[in-house]
Amino acid sequence: MNQKTNDPGLGEKYLINATRLINRDGSFNIKRYGAGFHHKDLYQFLINLTWPKFLTAIFTFYFIFNLIFAGIYILIGTNSLVGVHHENNIDSFTDTFFFSIQTFTTVGYGHIVPAGIVSNLAAAIEAMTGLLSFAIITGLLYGRFSKPSARILFSNNILVTRTDSGNALMFRIANQRNTNLMELEAKVLFSYIEGESGSQLRKYSDLKLERSSVYFFPLNWTLVHPIDEQSFLYGKTAAELEKMRAELLILVKGFDDTFSQVVHSRYSYKYDEIIWGAKFVRPYSTDEAGIVNFDLRDIHKYETSAM
């Protein structure tokens, strides 16, 4: 039986301008303040950055670091670097900048060489910093590539479909990676607003699935919640769900055979992403050789039907 459940960790206090709890990318729509920052958190921060932001951070560090050392060599004096052009300041700075890059990366073409204790000391410090930096960056790249994660594709919409036994709420998922996911489990939580204006609270109710787990996951999995008399959604209309600002929160976990670890995926559907009176179209077919052809793009396809 589907019953109200306690706060799952997302809070019950509600503000009228609050949006969805879980974003489309699976992240929580929450900003945290006051936690502070510790240097040990830097690794987790860089590991969890998106790839565009991570690469931008690396190249920004690379550019600024060499810019700083180019300035240091200018302050030491370009006459302490053999091979630097002294015709004008731009040529001198360009030479020191690229000398810094060669030293940082330990390439050392030999076109420009330090002369004197101070310039040699600066080059030695930069070379050591470069070695350590590339070791750290290599570790971060390995950590990002080796981090277990799931790429579960969710259907764009969740449908309310008429079945032989009554209405049913359903959505589909598929594995976007060419990896083997096994022993998948899914939970669906219905979030809604309860109370009059000024004293509204966010409440939650577990929605029982027709089948909450599967052994194998090579094709799509259609998750179905029967809207029977025991369902919290029984008798609810689209207008009522909109008034309740309903949101369905989904948690999927399974065992990834590649990483030999359990991976998770989160998603949510808002009330305006529910299609009433529709059913999904089968996304796969069998060819003459008996091979099943599955097009992941078709898991979003549905057709309207009578309620």
Short mmCIF file of C-alpha atoms in Angstrom, two decimals, residues 136-282:
data_model
loop_
_atom_site.label_atom_id
_atom_site.label_comp_id
_atom_site.label_asym_id
_atom_site.label_seq_id
_atom_site.Cartn_x
_atom_site.Cartn_y
_atom_site.Cartn_z
CA ILE A 136 48.56 16.08 -9.84
CA ILE A 137 46.78 16.76 -13.15
CA THR A 138 47.49 13.20 -14.31
CA GLY A 139 46.01 11.87 -11.07
CA LEU A 140 42.93 14.03 -11.51
CA LEU A 141 42.46 12.83 -15.09
CA TYR A 142 42.76 9.22 -13.97
CA GLY A 143 40.32 9.84 -11.14
CA ARG A 144 37.78 11.41 -13.47
CA PHE A 145 38.04 8.61 -16.03
CA SER A 146 37.99 5.83 -13.44
CA LYS A 147 35.15 7.25 -11.31
CA PRO A 148 32.14 4.91 -11.45
CA SER A 149 29.05 6.63 -12.78
CA ALA A 150 25.82 5.77 -14.51
CA ARG A 151 24.42 7.27 -17.70
CA ILE A 152 20.78 6.36 -17.49
CA LEU A 153 18.56 7.81 -20.19
CA PHE A 154 15.08 8.71 -18.94
CA SER A 155 12.12 9.20 -21.25
CA ASN A 156 11.29 12.87 -21.77
CA ASN A 157 7.83 12.41 -20.33
CA ILE A 158 6.00 10.25 -17.86
CA LEU A 159 2.69 8.85 -19.11
CA VAL A 160 -0.66 8.02 -17.60
CA THR A 161 -1.89 5.06 -19.62
CA ARG A 162 -5.14 3.13 -19.57
CA THR A 163 -4.52 -0.59 -18.98
CA ASP A 164 -6.83 -3.60 -18.62
CA SER A 165 -6.75 -3.22 -14.83
CA GLY A 166 -7.07 0.59 -14.76
CA ASN A 167 -4.81 3.59 -15.13
CA ALA A 168 -1.07 3.32 -14.67
CA LEU A 169 1.76 5.83 -14.38
CA MET A 170 4.83 4.84 -16.39
CA PHE A 171 8.17 6.04 -17.69
CA ARG A 172 11.11 4.35 -19.42
CA ILE A 173 14.84 4.20 -18.83
CA ALA A 174 17.77 2.80 -20.81
CA ASN A 175 21.52 2.47 -20.36
CA GLN A 176 23.37 5.00 -22.53
CA ARG A 177 26.71 3.24 -22.09
CA ASN A 178 27.88 0.02 -23.73
CA THR A 179 28.40 -1.48 -20.30
CA ASN A 180 26.54 -4.22 -18.50
CA LEU A 181 24.27 -3.06 -15.71
CA MET A 182 22.73 -5.78 -13.59
CA GLU A 183 20.40 -6.12 -10.62
CA LEU A 184 18.78 -2.73 -11.12
CA GLU A 185 16.51 -1.35 -8.42
CA ALA A 186 14.24 1.69 -8.63
CA LYS A 187 12.31 3.79 -6.16
CA VAL A 188 9.75 6.48 -6.97
CA LEU A 189 8.74 9.16 -4.49
CA PHE A 190 5.81 11.49 -5.03
CA SER A 191 6.42 15.04 -3.76
CA TYR A 192 3.53 17.46 -3.36
CA ILE A 193 2.45 20.61 -1.53
CA GLU A 194 -0.11 20.40 1.24
CA GLY A 195 -1.83 23.13 3.22
CA GLU A 196 -3.24 26.58 2.70
CA SER A 197 -1.27 29.59 1.52
CA GLY A 198 1.12 30.74 4.23
CA SER A 199 1.28 27.36 5.95
CA GLN A 200 2.23 25.07 3.10
CA LEU A 201 4.47 22.07 3.61
CA ARG A 202 6.09 19.72 1.14
CA LYS A 203 4.95 16.15 1.73
CA TYR A 204 6.10 12.83 0.29
CA SER A 205 4.51 9.53 -0.58
CA ASP A 206 6.13 6.32 -1.80
CA LEU A 207 4.71 5.03 -5.08
CA LYS A 208 4.73 1.26 -5.32
CA LEU A 209 6.03 -0.03 -8.63
CA GLU A 210 4.58 -3.00 -10.46
CA ARG A 211 8.15 -4.26 -10.60
CA SER A 212 10.85 -2.47 -8.62
CA SER A 213 13.86 -4.46 -9.85
CA VAL A 214 15.21 -6.30 -12.88
CA TYR A 215 18.10 -8.73 -13.19
CA PHE A 216 19.44 -7.56 -16.56
CA PHE A 217 19.35 -4.25 -18.44
CA PRO A 218 20.34 -4.65 -22.11
CA LEU A 219 17.12 -3.02 -23.40
CA ASN A 220 14.82 -0.40 -21.93
CA TRP A 221 12.93 -0.85 -18.68
CA THR A 222 9.41 0.53 -18.37
CA LEU A 223 8.63 1.33 -14.75
CA VAL A 224 4.94 1.15 -13.98
CA HIS A 225 2.98 2.41 -10.99
CA PRO A 226 -0.62 1.08 -10.96
CA ILE A 227 -3.04 3.87 -10.06
CA ASP A 228 -5.44 1.66 -8.11
CA GLU A 229 -7.40 2.31 -4.94
CA GLN A 230 -4.28 1.87 -2.86
CA SER A 231 -2.35 4.47 -4.83
CA PHE A 232 -1.93 8.00 -3.53
CA LEU A 233 -2.67 9.19 -7.08
CA TYR A 234 -6.01 7.40 -7.28
CA GLY A 235 -8.67 9.79 -8.56
CA LYS A 236 -6.21 12.67 -9.00
CA THR A 237 -6.56 14.83 -12.09
CA ALA A 238 -4.03 16.90 -14.02
CA ALA A 239 -5.47 20.08 -12.47
CA GLU A 240 -5.10 18.67 -8.96
CA LEU A 241 -1.48 17.66 -9.57
CA GLU A 242 -0.74 21.16 -10.84
CA LYS A 243 -2.32 22.69 -7.74
CA MET A 244 -0.22 20.36 -5.59
CA ARG A 245 2.90 21.30 -7.63
CA ALA A 246 3.59 17.60 -7.89
CA GLU A 247 7.03 16.19 -8.66
CA LEU A 248 8.04 12.56 -8.99
CA LEU A 249 11.51 11.85 -7.62
CA ILE A 250 13.30 8.78 -8.97
CA LEU A 251 16.33 6.92 -7.71
CA VAL A 252 17.84 4.09 -9.77
CA LYS A 253 20.81 1.99 -8.69
CA GLY A 254 22.50 -1.02 -10.19
CA PHE A 255 25.71 -2.99 -10.37
CA ASP A 256 28.13 -1.90 -13.11
CA ASP A 257 30.06 -4.91 -14.39
CA THR A 258 32.89 -2.73 -15.77
CA PHE A 259 33.71 -1.01 -12.47
CA SER A 260 32.43 -3.86 -10.26
CA GLN A 261 30.65 -1.22 -8.18
CA VAL A 262 27.14 0.01 -7.51
CA VAL A 263 26.20 3.16 -9.45
CA HIS A 264 23.28 5.54 -8.94
CA SER A 265 21.18 7.84 -11.07
CA ARG A 266 18.58 10.45 -10.08
CA TYR A 267 15.83 12.12 -12.04
CA SER A 268 12.51 13.86 -11.58
CA TYR A 269 9.33 14.68 -13.47
CA LYS A 270 7.18 17.73 -12.78
CA TYR A 271 3.39 17.73 -13.09
CA ASP A 272 3.58 19.50 -16.47
CA GLU A 273 5.77 16.70 -17.86
CA ILE A 274 3.02 14.12 -17.40
CA ILE A 275 1.18 13.12 -20.59
CA TRP A 276 -2.35 11.89 -19.94
CA GLY A 277 -3.93 9.31 -22.21
CA ALA A 278 -0.80 8.08 -23.97
CA LYS A 279 1.21 4.90 -24.30
CA PHE A 280 4.80 4.20 -25.26
CA VAL A 281 5.84 2.85 -28.65
CA ARG A 282 8.12 -0.19 -28.60
#
